[in-house]
XYZ file of C-alpha atoms in Angstrom:
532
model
C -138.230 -23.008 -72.320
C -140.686 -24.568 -74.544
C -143.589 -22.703 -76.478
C -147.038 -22.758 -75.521
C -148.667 -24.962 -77.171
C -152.150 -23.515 -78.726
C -154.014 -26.612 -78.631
C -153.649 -27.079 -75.253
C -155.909 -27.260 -72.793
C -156.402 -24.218 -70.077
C -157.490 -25.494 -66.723
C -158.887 -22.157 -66.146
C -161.361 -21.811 -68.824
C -163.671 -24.190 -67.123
C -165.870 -27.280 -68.774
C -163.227 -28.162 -71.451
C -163.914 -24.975 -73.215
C -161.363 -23.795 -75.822
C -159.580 -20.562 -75.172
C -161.538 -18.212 -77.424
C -164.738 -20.255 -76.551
C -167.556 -19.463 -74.539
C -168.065 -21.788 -71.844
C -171.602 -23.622 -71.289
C -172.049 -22.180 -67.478
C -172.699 -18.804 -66.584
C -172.900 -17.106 -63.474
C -176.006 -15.273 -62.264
C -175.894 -11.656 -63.289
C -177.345 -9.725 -60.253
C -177.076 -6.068 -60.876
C -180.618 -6.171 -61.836
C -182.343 -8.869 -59.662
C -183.537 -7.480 -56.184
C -184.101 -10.922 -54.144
C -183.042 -13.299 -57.459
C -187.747 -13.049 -58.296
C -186.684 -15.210 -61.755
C -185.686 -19.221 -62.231
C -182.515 -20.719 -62.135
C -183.167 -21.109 -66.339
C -183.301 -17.317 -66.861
C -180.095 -16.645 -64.458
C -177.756 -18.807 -66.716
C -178.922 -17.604 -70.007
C -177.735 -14.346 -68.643
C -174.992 -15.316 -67.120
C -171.648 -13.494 -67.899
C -168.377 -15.707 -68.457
C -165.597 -15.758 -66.188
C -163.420 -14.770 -69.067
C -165.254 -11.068 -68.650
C -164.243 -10.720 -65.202
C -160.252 -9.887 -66.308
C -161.518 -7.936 -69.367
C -162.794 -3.903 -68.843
C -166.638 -3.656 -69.471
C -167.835 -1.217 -71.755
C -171.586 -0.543 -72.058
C -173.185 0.617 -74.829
C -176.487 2.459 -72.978
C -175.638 5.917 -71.166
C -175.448 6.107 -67.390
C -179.074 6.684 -65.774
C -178.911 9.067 -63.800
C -180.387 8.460 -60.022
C -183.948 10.840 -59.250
C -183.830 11.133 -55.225
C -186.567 9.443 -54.265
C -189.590 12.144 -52.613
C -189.470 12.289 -49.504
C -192.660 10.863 -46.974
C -194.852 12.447 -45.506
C -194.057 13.752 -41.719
C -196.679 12.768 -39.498
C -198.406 15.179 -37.176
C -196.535 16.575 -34.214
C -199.189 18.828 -33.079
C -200.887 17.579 -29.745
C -204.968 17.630 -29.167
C -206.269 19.678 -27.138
C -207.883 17.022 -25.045
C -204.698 15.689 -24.454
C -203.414 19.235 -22.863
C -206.070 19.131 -20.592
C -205.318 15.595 -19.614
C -201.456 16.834 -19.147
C -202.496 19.565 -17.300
C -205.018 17.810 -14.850
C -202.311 15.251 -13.992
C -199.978 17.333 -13.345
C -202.249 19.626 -10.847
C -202.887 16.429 -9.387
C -199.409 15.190 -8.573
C -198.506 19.034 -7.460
C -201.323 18.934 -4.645
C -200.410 15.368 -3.647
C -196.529 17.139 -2.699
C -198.048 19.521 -0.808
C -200.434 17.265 1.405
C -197.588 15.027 1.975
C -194.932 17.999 2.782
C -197.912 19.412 5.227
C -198.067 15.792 6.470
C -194.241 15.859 7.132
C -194.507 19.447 8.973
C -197.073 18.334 11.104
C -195.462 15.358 12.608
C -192.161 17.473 12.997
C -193.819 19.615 15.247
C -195.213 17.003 17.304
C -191.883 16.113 18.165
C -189.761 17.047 21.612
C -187.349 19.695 20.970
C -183.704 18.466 21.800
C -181.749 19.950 24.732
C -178.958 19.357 23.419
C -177.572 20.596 19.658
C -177.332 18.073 17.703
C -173.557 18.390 16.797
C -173.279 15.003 14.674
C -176.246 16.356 12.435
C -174.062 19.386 12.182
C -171.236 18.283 11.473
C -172.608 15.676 9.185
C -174.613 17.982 6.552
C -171.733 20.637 6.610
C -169.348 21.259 3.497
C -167.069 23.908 2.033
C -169.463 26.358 1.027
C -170.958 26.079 4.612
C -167.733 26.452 6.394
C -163.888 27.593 4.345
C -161.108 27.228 5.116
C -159.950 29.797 8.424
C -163.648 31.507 7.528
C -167.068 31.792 9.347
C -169.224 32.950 6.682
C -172.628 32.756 8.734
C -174.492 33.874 11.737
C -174.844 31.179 13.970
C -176.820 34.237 16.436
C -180.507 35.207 15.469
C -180.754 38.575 15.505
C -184.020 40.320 16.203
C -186.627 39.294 13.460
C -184.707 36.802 12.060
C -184.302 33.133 12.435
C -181.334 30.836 12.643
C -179.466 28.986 9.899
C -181.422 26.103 9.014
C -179.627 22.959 7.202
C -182.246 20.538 5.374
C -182.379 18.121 4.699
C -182.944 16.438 1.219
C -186.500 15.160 1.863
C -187.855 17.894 3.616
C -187.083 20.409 0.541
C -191.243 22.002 1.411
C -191.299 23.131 4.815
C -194.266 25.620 5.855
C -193.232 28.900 6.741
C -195.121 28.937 9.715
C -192.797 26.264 11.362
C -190.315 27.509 13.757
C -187.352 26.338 12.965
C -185.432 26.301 16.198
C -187.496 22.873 17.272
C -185.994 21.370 13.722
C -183.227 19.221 15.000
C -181.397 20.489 12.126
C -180.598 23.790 13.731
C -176.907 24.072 13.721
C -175.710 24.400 16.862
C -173.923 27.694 17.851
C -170.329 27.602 18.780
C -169.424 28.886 22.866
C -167.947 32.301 21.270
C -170.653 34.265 18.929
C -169.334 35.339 15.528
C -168.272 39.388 15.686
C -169.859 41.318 13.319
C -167.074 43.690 10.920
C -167.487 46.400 13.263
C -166.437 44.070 16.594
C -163.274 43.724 15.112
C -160.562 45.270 16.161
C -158.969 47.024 12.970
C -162.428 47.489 11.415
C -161.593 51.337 11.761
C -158.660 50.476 9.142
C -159.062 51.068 4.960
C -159.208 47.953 2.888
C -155.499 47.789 2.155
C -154.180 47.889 -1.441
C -153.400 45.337 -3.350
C -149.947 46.211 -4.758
C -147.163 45.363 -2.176
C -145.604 48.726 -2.561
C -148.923 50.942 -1.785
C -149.421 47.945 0.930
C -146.229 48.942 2.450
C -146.852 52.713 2.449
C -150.370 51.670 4.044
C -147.816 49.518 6.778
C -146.057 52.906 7.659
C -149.035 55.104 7.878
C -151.385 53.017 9.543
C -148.599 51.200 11.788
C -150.829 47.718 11.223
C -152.501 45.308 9.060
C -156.295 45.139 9.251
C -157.314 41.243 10.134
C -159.189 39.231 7.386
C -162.870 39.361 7.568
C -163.188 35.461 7.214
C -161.012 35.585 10.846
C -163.510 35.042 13.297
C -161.518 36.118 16.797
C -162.428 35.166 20.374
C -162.282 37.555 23.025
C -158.115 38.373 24.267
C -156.999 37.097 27.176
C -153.445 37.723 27.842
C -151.294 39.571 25.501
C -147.159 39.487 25.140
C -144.998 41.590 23.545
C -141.301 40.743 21.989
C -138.006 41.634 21.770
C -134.821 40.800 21.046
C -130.701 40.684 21.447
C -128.464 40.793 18.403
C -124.774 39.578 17.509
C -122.480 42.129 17.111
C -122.423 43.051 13.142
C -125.232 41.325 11.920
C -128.453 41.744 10.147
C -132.231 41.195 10.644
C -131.715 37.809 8.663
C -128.916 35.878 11.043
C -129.844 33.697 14.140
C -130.104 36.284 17.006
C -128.816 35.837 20.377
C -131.919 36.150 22.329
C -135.485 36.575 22.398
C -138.360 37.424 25.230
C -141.814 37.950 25.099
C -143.424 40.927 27.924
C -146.304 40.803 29.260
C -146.190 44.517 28.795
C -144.520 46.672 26.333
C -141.143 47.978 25.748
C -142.116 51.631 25.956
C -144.462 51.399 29.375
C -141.814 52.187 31.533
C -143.803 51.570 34.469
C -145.113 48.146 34.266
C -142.470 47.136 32.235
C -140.183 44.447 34.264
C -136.808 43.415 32.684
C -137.621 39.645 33.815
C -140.085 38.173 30.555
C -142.500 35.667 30.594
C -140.731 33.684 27.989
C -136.915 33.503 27.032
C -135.375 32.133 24.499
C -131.507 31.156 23.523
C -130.309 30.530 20.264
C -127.287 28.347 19.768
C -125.800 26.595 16.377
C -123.424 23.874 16.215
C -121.573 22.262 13.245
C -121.191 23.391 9.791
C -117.766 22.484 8.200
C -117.251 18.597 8.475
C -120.106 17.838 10.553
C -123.528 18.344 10.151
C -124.962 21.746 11.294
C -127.227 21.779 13.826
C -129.539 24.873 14.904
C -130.891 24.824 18.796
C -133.022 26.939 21.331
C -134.035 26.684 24.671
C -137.152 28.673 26.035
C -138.006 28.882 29.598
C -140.903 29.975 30.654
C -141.544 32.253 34.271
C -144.938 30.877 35.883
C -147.005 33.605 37.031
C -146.327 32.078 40.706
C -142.987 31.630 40.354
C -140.383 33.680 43.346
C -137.218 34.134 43.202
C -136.074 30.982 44.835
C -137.494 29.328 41.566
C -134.851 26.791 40.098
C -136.792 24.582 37.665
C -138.325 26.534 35.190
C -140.113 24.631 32.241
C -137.893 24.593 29.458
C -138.403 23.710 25.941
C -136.126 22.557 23.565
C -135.907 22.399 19.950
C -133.742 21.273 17.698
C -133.426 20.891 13.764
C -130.555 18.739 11.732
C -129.863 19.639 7.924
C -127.447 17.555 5.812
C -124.218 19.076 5.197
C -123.561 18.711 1.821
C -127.398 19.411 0.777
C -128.613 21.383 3.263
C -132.025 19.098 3.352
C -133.440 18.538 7.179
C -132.729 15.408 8.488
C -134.612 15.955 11.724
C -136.956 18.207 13.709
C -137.938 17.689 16.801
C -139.515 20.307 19.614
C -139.389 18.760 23.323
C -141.823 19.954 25.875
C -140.912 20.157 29.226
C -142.037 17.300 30.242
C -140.384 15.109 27.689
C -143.318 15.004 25.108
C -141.676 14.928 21.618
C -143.268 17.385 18.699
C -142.862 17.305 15.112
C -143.841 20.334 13.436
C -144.317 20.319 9.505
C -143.990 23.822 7.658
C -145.628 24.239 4.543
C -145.100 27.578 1.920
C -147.997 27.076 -0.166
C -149.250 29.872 -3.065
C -151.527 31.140 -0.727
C -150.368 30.929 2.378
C -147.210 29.714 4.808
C -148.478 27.321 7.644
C -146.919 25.032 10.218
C -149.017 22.244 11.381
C -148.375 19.998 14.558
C -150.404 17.569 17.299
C -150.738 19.420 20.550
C -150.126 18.100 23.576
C -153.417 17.937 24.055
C -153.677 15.456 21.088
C -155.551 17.719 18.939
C -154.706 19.603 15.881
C -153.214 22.819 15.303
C -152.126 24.731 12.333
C -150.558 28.028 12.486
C -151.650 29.889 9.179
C -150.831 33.299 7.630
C -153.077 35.496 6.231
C -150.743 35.759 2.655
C -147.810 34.050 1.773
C -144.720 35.371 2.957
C -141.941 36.479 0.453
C -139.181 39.604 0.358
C -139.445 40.555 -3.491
C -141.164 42.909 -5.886
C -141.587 45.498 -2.621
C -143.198 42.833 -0.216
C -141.852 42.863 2.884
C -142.200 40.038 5.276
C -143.984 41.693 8.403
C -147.135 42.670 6.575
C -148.613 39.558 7.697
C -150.598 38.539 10.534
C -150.608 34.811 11.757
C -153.494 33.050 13.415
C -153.295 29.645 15.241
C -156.164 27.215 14.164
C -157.313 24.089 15.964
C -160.015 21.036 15.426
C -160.422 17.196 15.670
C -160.158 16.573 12.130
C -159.099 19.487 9.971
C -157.514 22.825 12.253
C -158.561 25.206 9.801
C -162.283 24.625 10.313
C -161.775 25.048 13.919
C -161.390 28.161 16.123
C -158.508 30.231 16.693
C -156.788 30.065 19.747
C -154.036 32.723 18.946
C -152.593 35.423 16.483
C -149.416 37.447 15.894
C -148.471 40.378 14.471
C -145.132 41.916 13.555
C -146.923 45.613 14.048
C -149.772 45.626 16.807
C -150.462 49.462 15.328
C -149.382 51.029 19.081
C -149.271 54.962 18.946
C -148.424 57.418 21.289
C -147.643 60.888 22.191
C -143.980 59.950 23.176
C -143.216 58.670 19.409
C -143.161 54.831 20.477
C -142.983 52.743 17.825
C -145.279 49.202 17.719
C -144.813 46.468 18.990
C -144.596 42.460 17.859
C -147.348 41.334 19.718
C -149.129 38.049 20.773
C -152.706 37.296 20.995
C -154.064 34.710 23.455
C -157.487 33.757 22.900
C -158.205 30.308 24.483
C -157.413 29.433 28.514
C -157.630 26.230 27.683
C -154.242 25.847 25.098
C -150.802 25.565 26.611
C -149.216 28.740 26.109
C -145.871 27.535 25.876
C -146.412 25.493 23.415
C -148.189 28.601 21.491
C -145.258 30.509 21.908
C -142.773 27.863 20.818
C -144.391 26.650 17.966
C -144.505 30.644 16.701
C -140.879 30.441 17.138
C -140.559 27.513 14.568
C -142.887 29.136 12.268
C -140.865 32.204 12.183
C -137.410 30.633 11.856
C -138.592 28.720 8.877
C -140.095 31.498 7.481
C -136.441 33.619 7.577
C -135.184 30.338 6.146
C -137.537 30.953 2.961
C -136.237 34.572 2.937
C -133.016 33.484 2.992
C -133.236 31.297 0.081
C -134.955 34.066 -1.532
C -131.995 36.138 -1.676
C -129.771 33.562 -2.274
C -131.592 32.905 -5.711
C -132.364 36.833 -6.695
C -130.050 38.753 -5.151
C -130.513 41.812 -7.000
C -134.143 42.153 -6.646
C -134.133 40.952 -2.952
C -131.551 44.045 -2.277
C -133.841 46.597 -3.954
C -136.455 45.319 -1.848
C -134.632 45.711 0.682
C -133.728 49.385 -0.021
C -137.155 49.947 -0.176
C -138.425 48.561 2.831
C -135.804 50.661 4.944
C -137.127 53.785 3.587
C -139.756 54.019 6.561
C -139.315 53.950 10.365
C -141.313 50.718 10.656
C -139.381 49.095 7.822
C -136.079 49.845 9.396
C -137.026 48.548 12.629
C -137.832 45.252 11.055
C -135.127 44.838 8.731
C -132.444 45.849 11.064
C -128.930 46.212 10.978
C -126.008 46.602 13.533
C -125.638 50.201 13.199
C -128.926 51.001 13.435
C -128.421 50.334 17.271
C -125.146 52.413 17.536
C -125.367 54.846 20.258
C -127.405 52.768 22.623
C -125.876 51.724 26.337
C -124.985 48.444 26.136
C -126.706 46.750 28.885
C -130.309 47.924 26.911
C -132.240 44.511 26.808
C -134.270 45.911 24.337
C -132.954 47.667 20.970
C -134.730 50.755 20.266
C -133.676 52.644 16.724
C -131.927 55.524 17.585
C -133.909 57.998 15.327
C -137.237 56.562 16.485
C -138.182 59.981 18.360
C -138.301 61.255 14.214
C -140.892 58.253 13.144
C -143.810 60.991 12.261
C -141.423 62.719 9.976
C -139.564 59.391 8.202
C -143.363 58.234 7.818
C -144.287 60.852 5.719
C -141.383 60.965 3.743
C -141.946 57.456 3.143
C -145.341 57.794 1.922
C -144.158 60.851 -0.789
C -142.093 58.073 -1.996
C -144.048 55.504 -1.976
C -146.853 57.429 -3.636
C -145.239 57.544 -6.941
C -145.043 55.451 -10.056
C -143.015 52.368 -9.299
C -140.084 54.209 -11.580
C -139.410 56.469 -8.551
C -140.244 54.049 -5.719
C -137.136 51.974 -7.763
C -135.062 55.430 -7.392
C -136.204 56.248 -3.354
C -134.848 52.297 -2.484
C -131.278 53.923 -3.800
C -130.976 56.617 -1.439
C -132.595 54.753 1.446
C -129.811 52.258 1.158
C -127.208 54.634 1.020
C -129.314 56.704 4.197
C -128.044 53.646 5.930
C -125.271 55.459 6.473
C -122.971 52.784 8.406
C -125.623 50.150 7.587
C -123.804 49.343 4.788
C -121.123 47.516 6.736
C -123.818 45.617 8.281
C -124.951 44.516 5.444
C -121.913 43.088 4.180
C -121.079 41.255 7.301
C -124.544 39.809 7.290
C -124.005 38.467 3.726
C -121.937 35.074 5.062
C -125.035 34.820 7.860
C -127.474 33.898 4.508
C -127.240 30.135 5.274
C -127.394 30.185 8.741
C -130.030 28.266 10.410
């Protein structure tokens, strides 16, 4: 590698200068020039060398330091007074021009012809959630005396005189055929607001024999009423498919209007299970009110529901009419609420809802609910009811008759068959739930359990085969044997129930092992958990 060579030439140094020469061109120097205000002449005499840019720079005068700069003057914000009054005069103006044009507005609405008929498209056009929830009524639709009707506005006619009367408006809404009750109309507005806590909620079950409805429920007048019962396999439990059911058009303990031939019948049937797919069935026939004995043809409906075998998913649903017409129920267990929703065979909408959702832990027990049947064009649950159930109807007597599982018609003109059979669904998918329930807690769904069979009413609903030991066989409907002693297990039930939830845990122990032969019962209901 050969030496540099100090005479050379650098290509770098620009102009043919020699390395430790300064060359003849400068560059501007610009950190003192705002806008370049001097001549090309004075920029290259002061122009620093290229040379300087690789060197460091060391100045010889100290840093100035940099004053901040004072800072202007703010301009007046303050208004004149003459402009306030200007402000002020406009604004008076443009006030009285709304009012002569709302006055305007009012006027010519009066001139108008009142409607005969409500306007149910204007109705139904300017209502929303807050005007109408979900299974609620929260208005009057009925002027009492002194007051006026509900009035919907609409946006531009925000200013309407008080003097109108508002029932010319064509934005009345229109009032439905049944008026809305009033709290005191209804029929368990007697009843406490129940607790909150599902054990106090069940003591308030065993006192009170019933569930108060939900004030949003708005409830037509009752026009039939049925009453059910049922026929058990031989050493089961309350949560395997039972043998039978009926619905009475009376109840079990009115001896003399009870008839042994009900309204509705229903039997269960299941097929399948080890290498084939299992398959649960019903029939339900239904006695006309015509109807002799020489009757052969009853109408029957049929329902039946596939599940896969090895996952135990539904492959199909389907509930038959009895005329052929095919129904496919969907059930739903939301947070708030169970519901089973279907197109009637009317071709309208219906949605059976419950008031709470369902569940069989933490000291709920599955009948403190009440159902209620919705229906509408376009969404059921801002339509009316048509029908509710109950597990306890809150029936009382002298005799120490225990409720009943009653059924509420409200509407002639529903098919009430297909009210009845679409309850039946409901209910068989809610056991399903249950059944899954204990499957997946076990423990807790046994203390529950215990609990719930401390009282009369609880024992009645989660049955087992002894309960019924003693009665004559040919009884079509199960009555507990001990039921004569239901004012005395009531108020045992509510000492226990009182207490903390340390000794409601303790009083499920011994009511479990007050089963006496219950507990046999239980055991052989253990293999039912997956039927259906």
């Amino acid at each position: 590698m050969s030496s540099p060579n100090p005479n050379q030439r650098s290509p770098y140094l620009g102009f043919g200068a020699q390395p430790n020469q300064r060359p003849s061109s400068y560059y501007p120097d610009n950190r003192h020039s705002q806008g370049y205000p001097q001549g090309y002449q004075h920029q290259v005499q002061n122009a620093i060398p290229p040379g300087s840019y690789a060197q460091p720079h060391y100045a010889d005068a100290g840093p100035i330091a940099e004053l901040p700069a004072p800072m202007p003057t703010a301009p007046k914000t303050t208004t004149p007074a003459e402009q306030l009054d200007e402000d002020e005069k406009l604004a008076r103006q443009i006030s009285q021009m709304e009012i002569e044009e709302a006055r305007s507005r009012s006027n010519s609405a009066l001139t108008q012809p009142p409607r005969i008929k409500g306007d149910t498209t204007s109705g139904a056009q300017y209502s929303n959630q807050t005007y109408q929830r979900p299974h609620s009524y929260s208005l009057s639709t009925t002027a009492s005396l002194g007051q006026e009707p509900f009035l919907r506005a609409r946006p531009s006619q925000t200013h309407l005189s008080p003097q109108i009367s508002v029932s010319s408006l064509p934005e009345v809404v229109p009032a439905p055929v049944y008026g809305t009750p009033s709290p005191q109309q209804l029929p368990t507005a007697h009843l406490p607001v129940p607790p909150a806590d599902p054990v106090a909620l069940a003591a308030y079950l065993e006192h009170h024999r019933q569930l108060p409805y939900p004030p949003q429920w708005v409830l037509p007048p009752v026009i039939a009423e049925f009453y059910g019962s049922f026929q058990h396999h031989p050493k089961s439990d309350w949560l395997e498919p039972l043998q039978g059911y009926q619905w009475h058009t009376h109840r079990t303990s009115d001896s003399l209007h009870y008839s042994s031939s009900p309204a509705f019948s229903t039997a269960f049937k299941m097929k399948g299970g080890t290498f084939r797919d299992p398959k649960f069935q019903w029939s339900m026939t239904s006695k006309p009110p015509s109807a002799g004995k020489q009757e052969k043809h009853l109408p029957t409906w049929t329902y039946e529901l596939k599940r896969d075998s090895s996952t135990g998913m539904r492959k199909s649903e389907i509930l038959t009419a009895p005329k052929g017409r095919e129904l496919y129920p969907t059930y739903v267990h939301a947070i708030n609420y169970d519901s089973l929703r279907f197109l009637g065979l009317d071709g309208k909408r219906y949605q059976w809802v419950s008031q709470s959702p369902i569940s069989s832990l933490n000291g709920s027990r599955y009948d403190m609910i009440r159902h209620a049947l919705f229906t509408g064009n376009e969404d059921p649950l801002y339509g009316q009811i048509v029908a509710d159930h109950a597990f306890l109807d809150g029936f009382a007597d002298a005799h120490g008759s225990l409720p009943d599982e009653a059924l509420y018609i409200r509407s002639s003109s529903v098919d009430v068959g297909m009210i009845v059979a679409t309850l039946q669904v409901l209910k068989e998918w809610e056991l399903d739930f249950i059944r899954k329930e204990k499957r997946k807690y076990p423990e807790a769904f046994k203390i529950s359990e215990s609990l719930a069979r401390q009282g009369t009413l609880g024992r009645m609903r989660y049955w087992r085969s002894a309960d019924f030991e003693g009665r004559p066989p040919v009884s079509k409907v199960p009555i507990l044997k001990n039921a004569a002693d239901a004012p005395q297990v009531v108020g045992d039930a509510l000492g226990t129930l009182g207490g903390d939830s340390g000794s409601g845990g303790d009083g499920g122990g011994g009511g479990g092992d007050g089963g006496g032969g219950g507990g046999g019962g239980g055991d052989g209901g253990g293999g039912g958990g997956g039927g259906f």
